[in-house]
XYZ file of C-alpha atoms in Angstrom:
712
model
C -49.315 31.099 -21.508
C -48.423 27.678 -22.828
C -48.812 24.519 -20.812
C -45.049 23.917 -20.857
C -44.393 27.398 -19.529
C -46.877 26.857 -16.680
C -45.113 23.593 -15.703
C -41.736 25.289 -15.730
C -42.990 28.122 -13.538
C -44.735 25.848 -11.061
C -42.174 23.024 -10.708
C -38.875 24.610 -11.745
C -37.632 25.266 -8.211
C -38.615 21.781 -7.055
C -36.718 20.162 -9.936
C -33.673 22.314 -9.222
C -33.628 21.109 -5.605
C -34.000 17.453 -6.692
C -31.181 17.725 -9.230
C -28.974 19.464 -6.662
C -29.555 16.732 -4.071
C -28.784 14.057 -6.675
C -25.484 15.744 -7.484
C -24.556 15.949 -3.783
C -25.349 12.259 -3.279
C -23.288 11.372 -6.349
C -20.260 13.350 -5.117
C -20.478 11.842 -1.613
C -20.693 8.302 -3.008
C -17.758 8.976 -5.313
C -15.670 10.274 -2.423
C -16.329 7.244 -0.245
C -15.872 4.756 -3.089
C -12.363 6.149 -3.494
C -11.592 5.593 0.173
C -11.577 9.269 1.064
C -13.604 11.719 3.051
C -15.680 14.446 1.512
C -14.838 16.922 4.237
C -11.211 16.133 5.082
C -9.939 15.104 1.669
C -8.075 12.239 3.394
C -7.163 10.240 0.299
C -3.437 9.862 1.060
C -3.582 7.797 4.254
C -2.280 4.246 3.849
C -3.071 3.316 7.434
C -3.085 4.383 11.060
C -1.152 3.097 14.050
C -2.783 4.183 17.303
C -4.170 7.157 15.395
C -0.871 8.166 13.781
C -1.223 8.332 10.015
C 0.979 6.611 7.465
C 0.807 8.726 4.323
C 1.013 7.335 0.810
C 4.109 9.253 -0.414
C 6.315 8.236 2.517
C 5.086 4.636 2.427
C 5.582 4.404 -1.330
C 9.208 5.455 -0.820
C 9.636 2.706 1.796
C 8.231 0.103 -0.591
C 10.636 1.272 -3.291
C 13.577 1.015 -0.872
C 12.524 -2.495 0.118
C 12.154 -3.472 -3.547
C 15.653 -2.221 -4.326
C 17.054 -4.119 -1.357
C 15.406 -7.347 -2.518
C 16.689 -6.843 -6.054
C 20.220 -6.247 -4.748
C 19.955 -9.623 -3.021
C 19.116 -11.293 -6.317
C 15.389 -11.765 -5.752
C 13.292 -11.813 -8.914
C 10.499 -9.359 -9.599
C 6.841 -9.923 -10.392
C 3.645 -9.430 -8.450
C 4.652 -11.845 -5.714
C 7.884 -9.969 -4.997
C 6.076 -6.617 -5.155
C 3.576 -7.815 -2.564
C 6.371 -9.135 -0.356
C 8.136 -5.765 -0.499
C 4.864 -4.069 0.416
C 4.316 -6.345 3.411
C 7.876 -5.938 4.673
C 7.707 -2.150 4.332
C 4.407 -2.083 6.233
C 5.775 -4.255 9.031
C 8.865 -2.080 9.409
C 6.864 1.146 9.406
C 4.399 -0.157 12.001
C 7.302 -1.248 14.227
C 8.971 2.157 13.832
C 5.832 4.048 14.820
C 5.090 1.781 17.783
C 8.645 2.098 19.062
C 8.560 5.883 18.678
C 5.220 6.117 20.483
C 6.284 3.850 23.329
C 9.606 5.666 23.703
C 7.698 8.940 24.015
C 5.440 7.526 26.742
C 8.445 6.236 28.681
C 10.417 9.445 28.261
C 13.154 7.744 26.252
C 14.724 10.567 24.298
C 17.946 11.184 22.419
C 19.003 14.745 23.198
C 21.256 16.955 21.127
C 24.267 16.263 23.333
C 23.719 12.494 23.167
C 23.238 12.624 19.395
C 26.469 14.590 19.013
C 28.237 11.994 21.122
C 26.843 9.225 18.916
C 28.029 11.070 15.813
C 31.359 12.485 16.884
C 32.349 10.594 20.047
C 34.665 7.667 20.629
C 32.538 5.266 18.541
C 31.134 7.228 15.591
C 28.870 5.574 12.988
C 30.864 3.578 10.484
C 29.710 5.832 7.642
C 31.345 8.840 9.303
C 34.405 6.946 10.495
C 35.152 5.779 6.959
C 34.727 9.192 5.412
C 36.611 11.296 7.974
C 39.520 9.142 9.160
C 42.993 10.319 8.158
C 44.659 7.436 6.271
C 48.092 8.557 7.478
C 47.319 8.888 11.202
C 44.292 6.615 11.455
C 42.496 9.203 13.612
C 38.870 10.218 13.197
C 38.470 13.928 12.449
C 35.286 14.711 14.416
C 35.480 18.445 13.685
C 35.567 17.893 9.930
C 32.640 15.464 10.131
C 30.570 17.905 12.181
C 31.387 20.763 9.828
C 30.322 18.708 6.815
C 26.997 17.700 8.386
C 26.253 21.271 9.511
C 27.006 22.546 6.010
C 24.663 20.015 4.402
C 21.850 20.835 6.845
C 22.142 24.580 6.191
C 23.322 24.907 2.590
C 22.827 21.493 1.004
C 20.399 20.620 -1.773
C 16.909 19.462 -0.752
C 17.911 15.875 -1.591
C 21.034 16.127 0.574
C 19.066 17.597 3.461
C 16.469 14.842 3.228
C 19.196 12.209 3.125
C 21.110 13.529 6.135
C 17.933 14.051 8.177
C 16.871 10.480 7.428
C 20.281 9.247 8.546
C 20.060 11.214 11.813
C 16.495 10.064 12.468
C 17.502 6.438 11.973
C 20.474 6.873 14.280
C 18.261 8.359 17.013
C 15.610 5.667 16.560
C 18.226 2.931 16.796
C 19.446 4.449 20.058
C 15.876 4.574 21.415
C 15.437 0.925 20.478
C 18.587 0.048 22.422
C 17.259 1.897 25.469
C 13.841 0.261 25.213
C 15.363 -3.204 24.881
C 17.594 -2.500 27.860
C 14.554 -1.689 30.026
C 13.183 -5.148 29.306
C 16.271 -7.327 29.072
C 17.987 -6.025 32.215
C 14.975 -7.208 34.232
C 15.460 -10.808 33.065
C 16.835 -13.092 35.752
C 17.216 -16.813 36.322
C 17.959 -17.325 40.047
C 20.526 -19.885 41.014
C 17.985 -21.772 43.137
C 15.668 -22.135 40.135
C 18.360 -23.781 38.012
C 19.380 -26.037 40.900
C 15.754 -27.051 41.527
C 15.232 -27.859 37.850
C 18.375 -29.984 37.862
C 17.108 -31.819 40.952
C 13.681 -32.363 39.351
C 15.314 -33.715 36.200
C 17.230 -36.226 38.351
C 13.990 -37.681 39.751
C 12.631 -40.942 38.339
C 9.154 -42.357 38.886
C 7.444 -45.715 38.488
C 3.652 -45.894 38.141
C 0.936 -48.430 37.585
C -2.111 -47.308 35.654
C -5.291 -48.210 33.866
C -6.261 -46.302 30.736
C -9.263 -46.059 28.495
C -8.439 -44.467 25.121
C -10.887 -42.015 23.586
C -10.988 -44.185 20.468
C -13.018 -46.743 22.433
C -16.020 -44.442 21.930
C -17.208 -43.623 18.424
C -17.126 -39.943 17.437
C -20.673 -40.282 16.180
C -21.788 -41.092 19.737
C -20.852 -37.558 20.811
C -22.649 -34.497 19.463
C -21.048 -31.050 19.500
C -23.546 -28.229 19.013
C -22.885 -24.714 17.785
C -23.564 -23.580 21.351
C -20.757 -25.819 22.643
C -18.352 -24.306 20.117
C -19.436 -20.760 20.972
C -19.020 -21.353 24.707
C -15.472 -22.594 24.119
C -14.681 -19.577 21.925
C -16.054 -17.209 24.593
C -13.745 -18.746 27.191
C -10.657 -18.605 24.933
C -11.223 -15.498 22.828
C -7.536 -14.646 22.551
C -6.965 -17.963 20.759
C -9.570 -17.187 18.110
C -8.629 -13.748 16.912
C -8.691 -13.393 13.154
C -7.761 -10.832 10.551
C -10.015 -9.922 7.685
C -9.890 -12.582 4.970
C -11.872 -14.343 2.261
C -11.936 -17.854 0.855
C -12.866 -18.990 -2.634
C -13.491 -22.009 -4.769
C -11.997 -21.661 -8.217
C -11.527 -23.339 -11.564
C -8.265 -22.635 -13.413
C -7.771 -22.910 -17.167
C -4.193 -23.634 -18.198
C -2.534 -21.021 -20.426
C 0.950 -22.557 -20.263
C 2.954 -23.067 -23.473
C 2.127 -26.133 -25.556
C 4.266 -28.179 -27.970
C 3.823 -25.684 -30.820
C 4.954 -22.833 -28.565
C 8.062 -24.836 -27.588
C 8.954 -25.416 -31.246
C 8.558 -21.703 -32.004
C 10.873 -20.729 -29.126
C 13.530 -23.163 -30.361
C 13.368 -21.685 -33.853
C 13.771 -18.118 -32.515
C 16.964 -19.205 -30.812
C 18.272 -20.972 -33.916
C 17.763 -17.756 -35.862
C 20.136 -15.995 -33.406
C 22.848 -18.635 -33.533
C 24.819 -17.234 -36.537
C 25.061 -13.736 -35.007
C 26.054 -15.191 -31.614
C 28.713 -17.315 -33.310
C 30.287 -14.374 -35.177
C 30.044 -11.787 -32.356
C 33.485 -10.294 -31.526
C 32.309 -8.717 -28.260
C 30.114 -11.286 -26.550
C 29.057 -8.986 -23.710
C 27.817 -6.288 -26.092
C 25.916 -8.877 -28.122
C 24.209 -10.217 -25.016
C 23.250 -6.705 -23.894
C 21.765 -6.034 -27.348
C 19.561 -9.086 -26.775
C 18.480 -7.830 -23.343
C 20.728 -10.232 -21.414
C 22.440 -8.369 -18.572
C 23.458 -11.214 -16.240
C 26.545 -12.421 -18.118
C 29.259 -13.382 -15.630
C 32.451 -12.176 -17.319
C 34.733 -14.200 -15.058
C 36.336 -17.631 -14.983
C 34.489 -20.425 -13.214
C 36.079 -23.766 -12.339
C 34.568 -26.715 -14.204
C 33.547 -28.383 -10.934
C 31.533 -25.269 -10.005
C 29.502 -25.090 -13.206
C 25.993 -26.376 -12.600
C 23.953 -26.220 -15.808
C 22.041 -28.767 -17.883
C 24.163 -30.506 -20.532
C 27.353 -29.373 -18.765
C 29.590 -32.158 -20.111
C 28.439 -31.604 -23.696
C 28.979 -27.828 -23.390
C 32.539 -28.177 -22.060
C 33.481 -30.541 -24.898
C 32.744 -28.096 -27.760
C 35.982 -26.112 -27.263
C 36.826 -22.405 -27.052
C 34.864 -20.196 -29.422
C 32.275 -22.864 -30.223
C 28.545 -23.070 -29.423
C 26.462 -25.902 -28.005
C 22.682 -26.015 -28.371
C 19.835 -25.353 -28.464
C 19.023 -27.349 -25.326
C 16.278 -27.017 -22.720
C 17.106 -25.208 -19.471
C 14.068 -24.934 -17.166
C 11.421 -23.005 -19.129
C 13.751 -21.801 -21.875
C 15.844 -22.945 -24.793
C 19.513 -22.026 -24.463
C 22.745 -21.701 -26.450
C 26.094 -21.895 -24.651
C 29.371 -20.501 -26.038
C 32.829 -21.150 -24.572
C 34.389 -17.661 -24.575
C 37.736 -18.502 -22.943
C 39.518 -21.087 -20.780
C 42.430 -20.955 -18.346
C 44.208 -23.003 -15.698
C 43.259 -21.939 -12.187
C 43.162 -23.184 -8.573
C 40.052 -24.734 -7.021
C 39.918 -22.283 -4.116
C 41.783 -19.192 -2.979
C 42.447 -17.506 0.350
C 42.574 -13.713 0.031
C 42.273 -10.572 2.064
C 41.144 -7.182 0.874
C 40.232 -3.634 1.811
C 37.158 -2.255 0.071
C 37.126 1.492 -0.489
C 33.406 1.646 -1.141
C 31.505 4.235 -3.118
C 28.405 3.772 -0.940
C 27.173 1.971 2.141
C 23.826 0.440 2.971
C 21.685 1.853 5.781
C 20.970 -1.209 7.993
C 17.499 0.087 8.855
C 16.168 1.177 5.471
C 18.444 -0.681 3.060
C 19.035 2.603 1.249
C 22.415 3.142 -0.399
C 24.142 6.142 1.179
C 26.940 7.667 -0.970
C 30.351 7.792 0.702
C 32.645 9.203 -1.988
C 32.999 9.527 -5.750
C 35.100 7.164 -7.869
C 38.051 9.566 -8.199
C 38.286 10.096 -4.429
C 37.987 6.361 -3.812
C 40.808 5.612 -6.277
C 43.114 8.170 -4.643
C 42.441 6.700 -1.204
C 43.034 3.164 -2.519
C 46.350 4.229 -4.086
C 47.381 5.892 -0.813
C 46.578 2.790 1.239
C 48.274 0.486 -1.285
C 51.449 2.570 -1.030
C 51.230 2.442 2.768
C 50.960 -1.366 2.654
C 53.920 -1.595 0.285
C 55.875 0.485 2.805
C 55.029 -1.872 5.674
C 51.781 -0.564 7.182
C 49.697 -3.150 9.053
C 47.013 -4.617 6.766
C 44.669 -5.568 9.640
C 44.762 -2.039 11.050
C 43.885 -0.516 7.693
C 41.021 -3.006 7.225
C 39.493 -2.003 10.555
C 39.740 1.718 9.796
C 38.875 1.922 6.116
C 37.177 -1.168 4.692
C 33.462 -0.853 3.945
C 32.956 -4.597 3.435
C 30.899 -5.534 6.490
C 31.279 -9.250 5.723
C 35.044 -9.386 6.266
C 35.969 -6.641 8.749
C 35.856 -9.003 11.730
C 38.282 -11.380 10.007
C 40.809 -8.741 8.982
C 39.456 -8.618 5.440
C 40.138 -12.336 4.939
C 38.012 -14.654 2.828
C 39.136 -18.281 3.065
C 38.402 -21.136 0.653
C 36.816 -18.808 -1.907
C 35.395 -20.806 -4.844
C 35.319 -19.361 -8.340
C 32.224 -17.533 -9.518
C 31.379 -16.187 -6.059
C 32.966 -12.726 -6.271
C 32.477 -9.896 -8.769
C 34.051 -10.890 -12.133
C 37.064 -8.556 -12.018
C 37.758 -9.500 -8.364
C 37.282 -13.187 -9.237
C 39.668 -13.094 -12.206
C 42.404 -11.299 -10.288
C 42.508 -13.765 -7.393
C 42.255 -16.848 -9.643
C 44.802 -15.758 -12.234
C 47.523 -14.413 -9.886
C 49.832 -16.520 -7.702
C 50.015 -16.405 -3.913
C 51.708 -13.245 -2.660
C 50.296 -11.022 -5.419
C 48.937 -7.602 -4.421
C 46.916 -5.217 -6.555
C 44.013 -2.801 -6.895
C 40.825 -3.939 -8.640
C 37.705 -1.939 -9.408
C 34.215 -3.457 -9.082
C 30.726 -2.001 -8.877
C 31.229 -1.609 -5.113
C 34.385 0.483 -5.356
C 38.138 -0.217 -5.277
C 39.582 -3.338 -3.662
C 43.148 -3.583 -2.375
C 43.724 -7.332 -2.745
C 46.392 -9.720 -1.493
C 46.327 -13.368 -2.585
C 47.383 -15.327 0.523
C 47.268 -18.922 -0.755
C 45.700 -21.243 -3.336
C 44.492 -24.856 -3.295
C 44.085 -27.452 -6.026
C 43.966 -26.959 -9.765
C 41.258 -27.031 -12.418
C 40.283 -25.650 -15.796
C 38.346 -22.404 -15.662
C 35.734 -21.417 -18.237
C 34.048 -18.209 -19.321
C 30.719 -19.251 -20.804
C 28.091 -17.010 -22.377
C 24.484 -18.107 -22.549
C 21.679 -16.922 -24.805
C 18.185 -18.024 -23.862
C 14.709 -17.692 -25.267
C 11.781 -18.419 -22.964
C 9.224 -20.983 -23.982
C 6.184 -18.718 -23.875
C 2.549 -19.291 -24.660
C 1.484 -17.934 -28.034
C -1.462 -15.603 -28.421
C -3.451 -18.557 -29.763
C -2.690 -20.647 -26.664
C -3.561 -17.731 -24.413
C -6.806 -17.063 -26.279
C -7.861 -20.716 -26.008
C -7.525 -20.671 -22.207
C -9.164 -17.238 -21.940
C -12.114 -18.289 -24.075
C -12.582 -21.485 -22.046
C -12.655 -19.439 -18.824
C -15.109 -16.964 -20.324
C -17.381 -19.796 -21.485
C -17.305 -21.353 -18.005
C -18.083 -18.013 -16.347
C -21.091 -17.567 -18.619
C -22.502 -20.854 -17.307
C -21.550 -20.213 -13.656
C -23.598 -17.196 -12.567
C -24.160 -18.174 -8.930
C -23.053 -20.768 -6.396
C -25.406 -23.484 -7.645
C -24.556 -23.123 -11.330
C -20.836 -22.691 -10.530
C -20.704 -26.029 -8.736
C -22.779 -27.735 -11.446
C -20.555 -26.367 -14.229
C -17.429 -27.409 -12.278
C -18.711 -30.976 -11.905
C -19.452 -31.136 -15.628
C -16.006 -29.753 -16.489
C -14.319 -32.338 -14.284
C -16.258 -35.175 -15.904
C -15.594 -33.997 -19.461
C -12.045 -32.591 -19.297
C -10.631 -33.619 -15.922
C -10.257 -30.006 -14.725
C -10.757 -29.978 -10.947
C -12.304 -27.349 -8.715
C -9.869 -26.110 -6.059
C -9.993 -23.853 -3.006
C -7.907 -20.957 -1.722
C -8.452 -20.044 1.925
C -7.764 -17.022 4.112
C -6.842 -14.541 1.376
C -5.995 -11.202 3.081
C -7.283 -7.898 1.656
C -3.735 -6.828 0.765
C -2.804 -10.211 -0.664
C -1.878 -11.247 -4.181
C -0.919 -14.922 -3.946
C -3.432 -17.631 -4.819
C -2.222 -20.966 -3.511
C -1.047 -23.253 -6.282
C -1.436 -20.667 -9.053
C 0.658 -17.557 -8.549
C 0.099 -13.876 -7.848
C -2.559 -11.499 -9.131
C -3.419 -8.415 -7.150
C -6.223 -7.642 -9.639
C -7.904 -10.990 -8.946
C -7.755 -10.505 -5.168
C -9.229 -7.019 -5.533
C -12.128 -8.501 -7.485
C -12.637 -11.132 -4.791
C -13.014 -8.330 -2.242
C -15.432 -6.405 -4.435
C -17.723 -9.447 -4.619
C -20.312 -10.595 -2.095
C -20.692 -14.026 -0.511
C -21.765 -16.491 -3.214
C -20.774 -14.196 -6.081
C -18.807 -15.488 -9.063
C -15.555 -13.639 -9.764
C -15.053 -13.173 -13.496
C -11.992 -14.585 -15.336
C -8.626 -13.058 -14.460
C -5.073 -14.087 -15.343
C -3.285 -15.574 -12.314
C 0.182 -16.879 -13.060
C -0.139 -19.234 -16.038
C -3.889 -19.675 -15.665
C -7.176 -17.919 -16.301
C -9.209 -18.274 -13.130
C -12.925 -18.096 -12.356
C -13.675 -17.886 -8.637
C -16.610 -18.256 -6.257
C -16.576 -16.390 -2.930
C -17.309 -19.078 -0.328
C -16.340 -17.349 2.903
C -16.064 -13.779 4.200
C -14.311 -13.319 7.533
C -14.275 -9.947 9.235
C -11.575 -8.795 11.627
C -12.333 -9.883 15.179
C -13.311 -13.257 16.613
C -13.761 -16.383 14.517
C -17.252 -17.578 13.743
C -18.467 -20.934 15.017
C -18.242 -22.406 11.532
C -14.663 -21.219 11.111
C -13.547 -22.433 14.552
C -15.339 -25.793 14.470
C -12.499 -27.620 12.731
C -10.115 -26.669 15.559
C -12.487 -26.860 18.521
C -14.637 -29.890 17.740
C -11.894 -32.545 18.307
C -11.106 -31.015 21.710
C -14.743 -30.949 22.812
C -15.334 -34.479 21.537
C -12.494 -35.703 23.753
C -13.839 -33.692 26.695
C -17.265 -35.308 26.367
C -15.722 -38.746 25.932
C -13.650 -38.122 29.062
C -16.852 -37.313 30.953
C -18.488 -40.557 29.750
C -15.445 -42.632 30.756
C -15.069 -40.875 34.121
C -18.748 -41.429 34.937
C -18.329 -45.088 34.011
C -15.344 -45.432 36.366
C -17.224 -43.852 39.251
C -15.587 -43.579 42.644
C -11.974 -44.771 42.563
C -10.819 -47.276 45.170
C -8.130 -49.533 43.671
C -6.556 -49.949 40.266
C -7.802 -53.517 40.114
C -11.392 -52.374 40.626
C -11.073 -49.759 37.877
C -9.507 -52.358 35.573
C -12.426 -54.688 36.210
C -14.963 -51.946 35.500
C -13.295 -50.961 32.234
C -12.281 -54.513 31.366
C -8.684 -53.436 30.982
C -5.318 -54.622 32.288
C -3.208 -52.830 34.900
C -0.127 -51.532 33.107
C 3.189 -50.251 34.455
C 5.630 -47.588 33.350
C 9.011 -47.161 34.987
C 11.989 -44.870 34.447
C 9.669 -41.892 33.886
C 11.504 -38.571 33.897
C 9.931 -35.296 34.971
C 11.009 -33.532 31.776
C 9.114 -36.137 29.741
C 12.052 -36.675 27.406
C 12.554 -40.369 28.197
C 10.197 -42.702 26.281
C 7.720 -44.627 28.415
C 4.580 -46.746 28.112
C 2.490 -43.673 28.901
C 3.551 -41.680 25.849
C 3.182 -37.915 25.715
C 0.770 -37.251 28.570
C 1.904 -34.188 30.580
C -0.912 -34.433 33.167
C -0.089 -38.069 33.912
C 3.645 -37.331 34.160
C 2.900 -34.452 36.528
C 0.863 -36.760 38.771
C 3.677 -39.335 38.700
C 5.952 -36.918 40.587
C 3.444 -35.830 43.236
C 4.995 -36.957 46.526
C 1.579 -36.856 48.200
C 0.469 -39.732 45.933
C 3.434 -42.009 46.670
C 2.193 -45.629 46.971
C -1.367 -44.367 46.583
C -3.927 -44.249 43.811
C -4.548 -40.731 42.569
C -8.148 -40.146 43.732
C -9.395 -38.599 40.481
C -9.257 -39.894 36.928
C -6.931 -37.890 34.684
C -8.275 -36.748 31.324
C -5.196 -36.809 29.111
C -4.657 -36.010 25.471
C -5.222 -39.596 24.254
C -7.518 -41.060 26.903
C -8.514 -41.221 30.568
C -5.976 -42.548 33.101
C -6.218 -43.812 36.662
C -2.730 -43.773 38.202
C -0.932 -45.177 41.250
C 2.534 -43.858 42.085
C 4.553 -46.950 43.046
C 8.002 -45.416 43.517
C 9.741 -42.065 43.361
C 13.508 -41.935 43.557
C 16.398 -39.590 42.927
C 19.150 -40.692 40.567
C 22.651 -39.256 40.251
C 22.443 -36.010 38.299
C 25.106 -35.104 35.744
C 27.488 -32.397 36.896
C 26.388 -29.094 35.359
C 27.806 -25.603 35.459
C 24.968 -23.550 36.952
C 26.618 -20.264 35.971
C 26.886 -21.303 32.325
C 23.269 -22.496 32.287
C 22.090 -19.200 33.786
C 24.031 -17.228 31.173
C 22.679 -19.384 28.357
C 19.082 -18.976 29.582
C 19.609 -15.235 29.922
C 20.893 -14.863 26.371
C 18.007 -16.942 24.999
C 15.454 -14.918 26.943
C 17.093 -11.662 25.858
C 16.812 -12.596 22.197
C 13.176 -13.593 22.654
C 12.393 -10.395 24.548
C 13.709 -8.221 21.723
C 11.206 -9.840 19.350
C 8.357 -10.192 21.830
C 8.562 -6.564 22.922
C 7.518 -5.295 19.491
C 5.024 -8.140 19.134
C 3.395 -7.142 22.434
C 3.130 -3.539 21.263
C 1.491 -4.744 18.044
C -1.083 -6.822 19.904
C -1.982 -3.905 22.177
C -2.138 -1.360 19.350
C -5.045 -0.228 17.196
C -3.770 -0.693 13.659
C -5.840 0.302 10.649
C -4.586 -0.971 7.304
C -5.976 0.749 4.196
C -3.328 -0.439 1.745
C -5.831 -2.466 -0.266
C -7.350 0.811 -1.497
C -4.032 1.970 -2.935
C -2.275 -1.180 -4.167
């Protein structure tokens, strides 16, 4: 038997076991590196709120809804906006879960009968009221609404069922929120005697004499604050020093912004387009072909146009082009498409027969009707108005424009360029008294022009822009510089040395970015890069983070601080705590120097200070006085037990140590106040605060686990 055969026979089983164990270890490590669990396969959980899971698919849908809402409000995209949408979606989902959990504990439910009453009772949701109100009678058809919902829930498509169930869930949750808020806000009370006492206190006026020794009389270097002092303070005020997980970095940024050559190239690209722009018969189609979809195809009054080179643009005349000229970070061409005479502002009223409505909770667009149905309803209502029906009544029953329902559909002093183009052009090109139907992206508008003011020239202007972007050469130069720096900076010592050299040779400064959260993307002063933040969190303390594009820069970072969730470290808290403890120790030195207090004159002699006076002191501290902002001193000034006496203990204030004698305490005439109105005002303020603080209190008491950084 060969030697190899003998080895195989003797050690084959052992090697098989070793290889098997290695494979198991590899699989386990892979599972945990991907944020999952080998045994549960839990790789879809975004986070947990008191143990309740937030799964990736549902959360991803919430982020998408939030993104669409932000875009509908005109917010630009990019990594920063994406991160903002993520944060807002997370906050809303956490609040929803906490409210649902707390409602369950309190027994706050919305039963079937109550839900039916919410849907089909005297005050149905606006979405239902708009879709199932008879335009002739103005009455809500509850039976038809209920039949439609029942049909969708039993025979609708999966998408329809999901949509209606989401609507019902949101309606029930909103009702639970109202009940929960009511439990808190109905317990708020401001007794009459409390308001009267506060008014009486505010009418008091005090006069004091005092001696003070400011903390600045002792050098900070004369007082030593140890780590133990800081830790003791933290231990006594732990709630003030809670922190979330975060990291801080030093970084060097290499500029990849466009240079002069890039600017010249952008200008030439725009000049190459000028002939085609000049000869285009359909300006809108030309702009779309160039990827420009924000053309406002409506007239705008000259006094409302706010663009660079405005006067020069308006002088070129209809059909002509001005430019190229610089507008922010782009070169632009401007073409006068048309002009007209128009008023400065218009007062109108309208009824919007919308195609969809926005869910106030989720921001999701909920379809109401198709375009054909909307047009028929608009025609029917327009005929009714022509025959004398009350416009205000029809607005209240049918309009889906939430911004004008309370005013009877009226918009006053409307400037040009504010409304959708077709709406804008109708109201600015028709005289007062005109009525008509106009279609926009929102649906059909029944419009009446009530009045107009002023006169101006209106312009339709089309703009073509080309961004001034960094060329590949410019980008490569910055990238190569960052790579070269990173090759020199391999640890904290060499990073700092290379940064000092770079500053001396090229004037590029080292900067810092503090308290970067694990789900963050923004780097202060640079821009957003989720990839860079992820790399920061993969690194250890003192590690160098390799070059990454952040905004218009290539960035090399150094991890300088790692903060875990919990209580701040002494080093982290020192900046906040040390000034307080320094003043405390100075107060002790000054108080010991004063010794036993007998008279102000004796204290003044000991401290070599003058006796000062402050009169007309008010209890609320709002009136200026020689004391300044010193709440403890002001409190002592209104202690009746100290009247015409020296307060027996020195007062350690915010700016120094004070020894005080209350010379006089008097009551002045108080202004006449309506106690009932004050109580109501305080109640409304407290109610608004309670609605926010209730959720905040639930958050602080909850156990919230956030795993989003593993997914985004």
